[in-house]
Amino acid sequence: MNESSLEITWQELKALQKGTYCLVDIRNAASAAYGMIPGAVHIPENELVDRLGELPADRPVILYCTKGVYSRELAETLLENGLDVRSLTGGYTGWLLSAMQQEQEEQHVQKQQEGQLTRAQEVEKSIQKRFHKELFSPFARAVKEYQLVQAHDRIAVCISGGKDSMLMAKLFQELQRHNQVPFELVFLVMDPGYSEANRQVIEHNAAILDIPVTIFESDIFEAVYGVEKSPCYLCARMRRGHLYSKARELGCNKIALGHHYDDVIETILMGMLYGGQIQTMMPKLHSTNFEGLELIRPLYLIREDDIKRWRDYNHLHFIQCACRFTDTCTTCRPDGSGVSKRMEVKQLIAEMKKTNPFVESNIFRSVENVNLNTVIAYKADGVRHHFLDEY
């Protein structure tokens, strides 16, 4: 390692013997949950100074964030205080691109060998065998229970590039192979202004998973970049509108989004704690702005931890936020200031689960067991009803 350099490349890091350095992921918990570099330990940036005692004193420490911006700033500060620390050039994204290139080379070799399963076939086999109970069964159950797929549907499977939407695409392919009802699929990816690296990751994963994506472009990231208040919320709303519009253009009558069980219960609790209302993320709903289009959520009964286990079992790597401003956007900064309300609620549920293992299912069932006789007021079709109206 070059002692005079503040940064170290992934190629230089690979050349070092394992155990001679400590690799530290300083991203926030949400980002780290989407995947870490193998062998790394997770210590968020805002906790690192208080947890320096956990770092080894006998070997150098390598820090990484998403793109190497914040890790370099932190490494510079710690280096001034006498610590042997470096920043990984390019961060997690740089490592991911390097891993992709290596995987492509290995896949090329694999194609030369007869009788070997492709990466896509290995992933499909894991869904059929290893994760059938955890993934395909609740997927099929949600489709049946909430009547999400009907004969001759043409469904736009919306892929953001994360683990949830990529899994949803594979589950739909599996359902299409075995379902008695004929339906069509369009795997839709919107590029709202991805960085070149992030788009490469999405295209690479789609290729190795054998998902024939249709990519269309927009300028949403540019439109929301200067917005100071809730840019991520505005971005999400605009992306949804573009997806509806493109789906209709392609002749689809439904769009499928990759929200899972944990998203549902977090939304319920967020509504109560921060919105002062009881509501849930519905398994399906009619579009109010695009007549004839319906939104469905087929991962509705699938747990996020099971999705993570499927991802790690297959050695897949995805990006959490494909926004090209991730490492310069304050809402994504891992110093605590960018912690979302959803992450706060996720942590709250995890704490409650320590003393009540049924808390998650209880939250989910709470919106299935609403007793209107014990509710002071409620809304139906935009009309407010009060218990005194019929008291």
XYZ file of C-alpha atoms in Angstrom:
391
model
C 0.000 0.000 0.000
C 1.286 3.482 -0.845
C 1.782 5.151 2.519
C 1.636 8.635 0.990
C -1.721 8.066 -0.670
C -5.046 8.746 0.999
C -6.878 6.362 -1.331
C -6.494 2.748 -2.354
C -7.972 1.151 -5.455
C -9.877 -2.111 -5.457
C -7.106 -3.730 -7.519
C -4.525 -2.694 -4.912
C -6.754 -3.968 -2.129
C -7.163 -7.366 -3.810
C -3.384 -7.682 -3.968
C -3.146 -7.431 -0.181
C -3.259 -10.570 1.909
C -6.532 -11.120 3.780
C -6.268 -10.265 7.445
C -3.684 -7.548 6.873
C -6.321 -4.788 6.767
C -9.781 -3.963 8.117
C -12.483 -3.026 5.598
C -15.229 -0.757 7.014
C -18.553 0.127 5.351
C -19.539 3.625 6.596
C -22.864 3.858 4.726
C -26.129 4.023 6.644
C -28.005 0.897 7.657
C -30.442 1.090 4.729
C -27.634 1.167 2.173
C -25.626 -1.578 3.881
C -28.740 -3.765 3.982
C -28.751 -3.798 0.181
C -25.335 -5.436 0.153
C -21.770 -5.014 1.414
C -18.350 -5.914 0.090
C -17.540 -9.419 1.408
C -15.421 -9.294 4.539
C -16.388 -5.736 5.485
C -17.717 -4.663 8.872
C -20.471 -2.064 9.115
C -19.914 1.061 11.205
C -22.002 4.051 9.999
C -20.130 7.299 9.465
C -21.948 9.082 12.287
C -20.902 6.334 14.740
C -17.325 5.774 13.647
C -15.644 8.386 15.860
C -17.331 6.954 18.966
C -16.419 3.392 17.940
C -12.775 3.848 17.025
C -11.904 1.446 19.826
C -13.450 -1.367 17.762
C -10.932 -0.845 14.967
C -7.651 -2.784 14.977
C -4.525 -0.816 15.850
C -2.115 -3.278 14.234
C -3.252 -2.982 10.605
C -4.605 -0.286 8.261
C -8.309 0.534 8.060
C -9.964 0.875 4.639
C -13.171 2.943 4.593
C -15.768 2.933 1.831
C -19.085 4.672 1.175
C -21.218 4.533 -1.974
C -18.871 6.271 -4.392
C -15.808 7.154 -2.320
C -16.768 10.773 -1.596
C -17.598 10.723 2.116
C -15.122 7.958 2.934
C -12.310 10.122 1.557
C -13.401 13.098 3.664
C -13.531 10.944 6.782
C -10.217 9.220 6.009
C -8.549 12.598 5.659
C -9.847 13.672 9.067
C -8.822 10.437 10.790
C -5.414 10.447 9.088
C -4.729 13.875 10.573
C -5.387 12.347 13.984
C -2.680 9.739 13.485
C -4.810 6.763 12.381
C -3.598 4.457 9.592
C -6.638 4.807 7.345
C -7.425 4.890 3.615
C -10.494 5.398 1.438
C -11.498 2.866 -1.195
C -11.517 4.620 -4.562
C -14.959 4.481 -6.166
C -16.535 3.028 -3.009
C -19.132 0.270 -3.155
C -20.160 1.200 -6.695
C -16.585 0.915 -7.935
C -16.227 -2.492 -6.327
C -19.533 -3.568 -7.857
C -18.424 -2.621 -11.355
C -15.186 -4.556 -10.854
C -17.125 -7.600 -9.595
C -19.427 -7.360 -12.629
C -16.499 -7.437 -15.009
C -15.063 -10.486 -13.277
C -18.460 -12.212 -13.399
C -18.756 -11.551 -17.125
C -15.368 -13.137 -17.685
C -16.337 -16.167 -15.595
C -19.634 -16.498 -17.451
C -17.775 -16.473 -20.753
C -15.661 -19.386 -19.529
C -18.776 -21.134 -18.237
C -20.389 -21.006 -21.679
C -17.475 -23.003 -23.035
C -18.224 -25.851 -20.634
C -21.092 -28.152 -21.528
C -23.571 -29.195 -18.874
C -23.018 -26.129 -16.665
C -26.032 -24.140 -15.451
C -26.075 -20.475 -16.398
C -26.319 -17.866 -13.620
C -29.973 -17.309 -14.491
C -30.703 -21.034 -14.258
C -28.951 -21.232 -10.891
C -31.075 -18.361 -9.592
C -34.245 -19.954 -10.956
C -33.339 -23.270 -9.345
C -32.910 -21.519 -5.983
C -36.424 -20.098 -6.305
C -37.856 -23.488 -7.254
C -36.059 -25.432 -4.516
C -34.189 -23.613 -1.759
C -36.520 -20.591 -1.429
C -39.804 -21.994 -2.707
C -41.511 -21.768 0.681
C -40.152 -18.318 1.537
C -40.532 -16.650 -1.858
C -42.581 -18.363 -4.550
C -45.316 -19.707 -2.247
C -46.206 -16.307 -0.677
C -45.895 -14.708 -4.121
C -48.389 -17.158 -5.615
C -50.611 -16.846 -2.545
C -50.769 -13.049 -2.871
C -51.568 -13.336 -6.584
C -54.446 -15.685 -5.783
C -55.725 -14.130 -2.551
C -55.811 -10.565 -3.877
C -56.693 -11.569 -7.464
C -53.695 -9.721 -8.891
C -53.431 -11.539 -12.227
C -56.270 -12.351 -14.595
C -56.375 -14.037 -17.980
C -54.893 -11.988 -20.832
C -53.396 -9.345 -18.561
C -50.420 -7.484 -19.967
C -48.334 -6.526 -16.956
C -45.543 -3.963 -16.853
C -43.110 -5.342 -14.258
C -41.376 -2.171 -13.080
C -37.695 -2.709 -12.297
C -35.739 -0.101 -10.342
C -32.559 -2.157 -10.170
C -32.853 -3.156 -6.518
C -33.210 -6.620 -5.017
C -36.996 -6.427 -4.637
C -37.914 -5.571 -8.227
C -35.342 -7.970 -9.689
C -36.735 -10.813 -7.576
C -40.270 -9.836 -8.595
C -39.275 -10.181 -12.246
C -37.900 -13.690 -11.678
C -40.983 -14.732 -9.706
C -43.242 -13.496 -12.511
C -41.231 -15.533 -15.011
C -41.666 -18.597 -12.807
C -45.403 -17.942 -12.437
C -45.788 -17.533 -16.186
C -44.169 -20.923 -16.780
C -46.583 -22.749 -14.478
C -49.727 -20.645 -14.344
C -52.830 -22.012 -16.061
C -54.013 -18.492 -16.885
C -52.250 -16.910 -19.898
C -50.794 -13.425 -19.369
C -48.036 -11.280 -20.864
C -45.081 -9.543 -19.207
C -43.129 -6.418 -20.093
C -40.066 -5.813 -17.919
C -39.928 -2.045 -17.743
C -36.916 -0.004 -16.600
C -37.079 3.773 -16.557
C -33.774 5.641 -16.686
C -34.542 8.983 -15.004
C -30.938 10.107 -15.405
C -28.812 7.320 -13.924
C -25.073 7.707 -13.735
C -23.251 5.513 -16.238
C -22.092 3.206 -13.431
C -25.573 2.698 -11.973
C -27.102 1.995 -15.368
C -24.342 -0.544 -16.049
C -25.205 -2.360 -12.812
C -28.884 -2.564 -13.733
C -28.195 -3.757 -17.276
C -25.632 -6.283 -16.032
C -27.998 -7.808 -13.468
C -30.820 -7.968 -16.003
C -28.501 -9.793 -18.418
C -27.183 -12.404 -15.978
C -30.705 -13.012 -14.626
C -32.106 -13.392 -18.158
C -34.646 -10.592 -17.744
C -35.397 -8.993 -21.154
C -35.788 -5.400 -19.992
C -37.286 -2.544 -21.967
C -35.464 0.671 -21.000
C -36.813 4.157 -21.628
C -35.318 7.465 -20.552
C -36.543 10.629 -18.835
C -34.967 13.709 -17.235
C -36.558 13.405 -13.800
C -33.292 13.595 -11.833
C -32.458 16.917 -13.469
C -35.952 18.220 -12.722
C -35.794 17.482 -8.982
C -32.093 18.141 -8.335
C -32.655 21.770 -7.320
C -35.649 20.990 -5.114
C -34.689 21.442 -1.452
C -37.840 20.112 0.227
C -38.610 16.400 -0.221
C -36.790 15.843 -3.540
C -36.981 12.054 -3.124
C -40.769 12.195 -2.627
C -41.207 14.365 -5.723
C -38.869 12.100 -7.697
C -40.886 9.018 -6.710
C -44.167 10.656 -7.745
C -42.784 11.740 -11.096
C -41.262 8.321 -11.756
C -44.609 6.666 -11.025
C -46.333 8.930 -13.527
C -43.773 8.182 -16.245
C -44.109 4.448 -15.609
C -47.907 4.596 -15.913
C -47.627 6.567 -19.143
C -45.087 4.198 -20.715
C -47.018 1.122 -19.590
C -50.161 2.412 -21.269
C -48.166 3.225 -24.409
C -46.966 -0.412 -24.480
C -50.520 -1.739 -24.176
C -50.291 -2.823 -20.530
C -53.319 -2.812 -18.248
C -51.342 -3.296 -15.012
C -48.069 -2.177 -13.493
C -46.378 -4.265 -10.803
C -44.224 -2.694 -8.084
C -41.846 -4.514 -5.745
C -43.147 -3.434 -2.325
C -42.960 -6.268 0.197
C -44.490 -7.221 3.567
C -42.066 -5.075 5.561
C -42.901 -2.037 3.422
C -46.570 -2.617 4.233
C -46.241 -2.756 8.019
C -43.812 0.170 8.049
C -46.320 2.229 6.056
C -49.094 1.407 8.538
C -46.997 2.528 11.499
C -45.674 5.606 9.685
C -49.210 6.722 8.960
C -50.134 6.501 12.633
C -46.978 8.051 14.093
C -46.239 10.748 11.529
C -49.450 11.183 9.558
C -52.100 10.924 12.282
C -54.099 8.417 10.231
C -54.718 4.717 9.837
C -54.057 3.495 6.322
C -52.107 0.808 4.531
C -50.276 0.133 1.291
C -52.923 -1.735 -0.703
C -52.103 -4.956 -2.610
C -53.780 -3.441 -5.655
C -55.545 -0.235 -6.607
C -56.972 1.521 -9.638
C -55.066 4.473 -11.023
C -56.886 7.768 -10.540
C -54.952 9.570 -13.276
C -54.590 6.788 -15.853
C -57.995 5.261 -16.483
C -57.929 1.530 -17.124
C -54.564 0.974 -15.441
C -54.187 -0.914 -12.193
C -51.239 -1.069 -9.789
C -50.449 -4.432 -8.171
C -47.956 -5.449 -5.472
C -47.315 -9.209 -5.781
C -44.510 -9.261 -3.144
C -47.112 -8.198 -0.562
C -46.652 -11.308 1.625
C -42.875 -11.760 1.198
C -40.534 -10.835 4.048
C -37.531 -8.603 3.301
C -35.125 -10.837 5.248
C -36.016 -13.726 2.923
C -35.280 -11.534 -0.104
C -31.880 -10.705 1.390
C -31.147 -14.373 2.002
C -32.027 -15.180 -1.619
C -29.767 -12.358 -2.815
C -26.817 -13.461 -0.692
C -27.301 -17.163 -1.460
C -26.961 -16.387 -5.174
C -24.109 -13.888 -4.652
C -26.114 -11.125 -6.300
C -25.325 -7.455 -5.776
C -27.735 -4.600 -6.268
C -27.732 -0.879 -5.641
C -30.129 0.670 -3.158
C -30.568 4.054 -4.773
C -29.690 4.458 -8.435
C -29.846 8.234 -8.116
C -26.657 9.697 -9.557
C -26.667 12.302 -6.777
C -26.559 9.726 -3.958
C -23.157 10.768 -2.657
C -23.885 14.485 -2.879
C -27.543 14.518 -1.822
C -28.160 15.430 1.825
C -31.104 13.055 2.026
C -28.740 10.160 1.377
C -25.855 11.291 3.587
C -24.962 8.591 6.149
C -24.266 11.045 8.983
C -27.695 10.719 10.516
C -29.200 13.843 8.945
C -30.571 11.805 6.076
C -32.215 9.072 8.164
C -35.690 8.633 6.764
C -38.888 8.234 8.731
C -39.199 4.774 7.200
C -35.810 3.785 8.601
C -36.814 5.116 12.022
C -39.964 2.997 11.917
C -38.011 -0.040 10.697
C -35.697 0.299 13.701
C -38.667 0.795 16.042
C -40.320 -2.411 14.830
C -37.038 -4.294 15.265
C -36.825 -3.095 18.880
C -40.438 -4.061 19.635
C -39.871 -7.487 18.103
C -37.246 -8.214 20.780
C -39.991 -8.356 23.411
C -42.934 -9.324 21.200
C -42.146 -11.745 18.342
C -45.663 -11.287 16.931
C -45.520 -7.496 16.598
C -45.035 -7.544 12.808
C -47.971 -9.847 12.067
C -50.111 -7.908 14.557
C -49.411 -4.650 12.710
C -50.241 -6.319 9.389
C -53.505 -7.801 10.690
C -54.572 -4.574 12.400
C -55.820 -3.115 9.106
C -57.718 -6.327 8.340
C -59.570 -6.203 11.653
C -60.853 -2.627 11.789
C -64.016 -2.369 13.896
C -65.893 0.718 12.707
C -68.048 0.628 15.846
C -64.982 1.594 17.857
C -63.668 4.264 15.490
C -64.457 7.921 16.190
C -64.300 8.907 12.522
C -63.300 7.460 9.158
C -63.256 8.403 5.499
C -64.849 6.487 2.647
C -64.609 7.695 -0.956
C -63.403 11.064 0.295
C -66.392 11.537 2.608
C -65.782 11.859 6.357
C -68.069 9.895 8.661
C -68.294 10.580 12.405
C -69.666 8.230 15.037
C -72.050 10.970 16.249
C -73.771 10.982 12.829
C -75.610 7.785 13.758
C -75.237 7.762 17.529
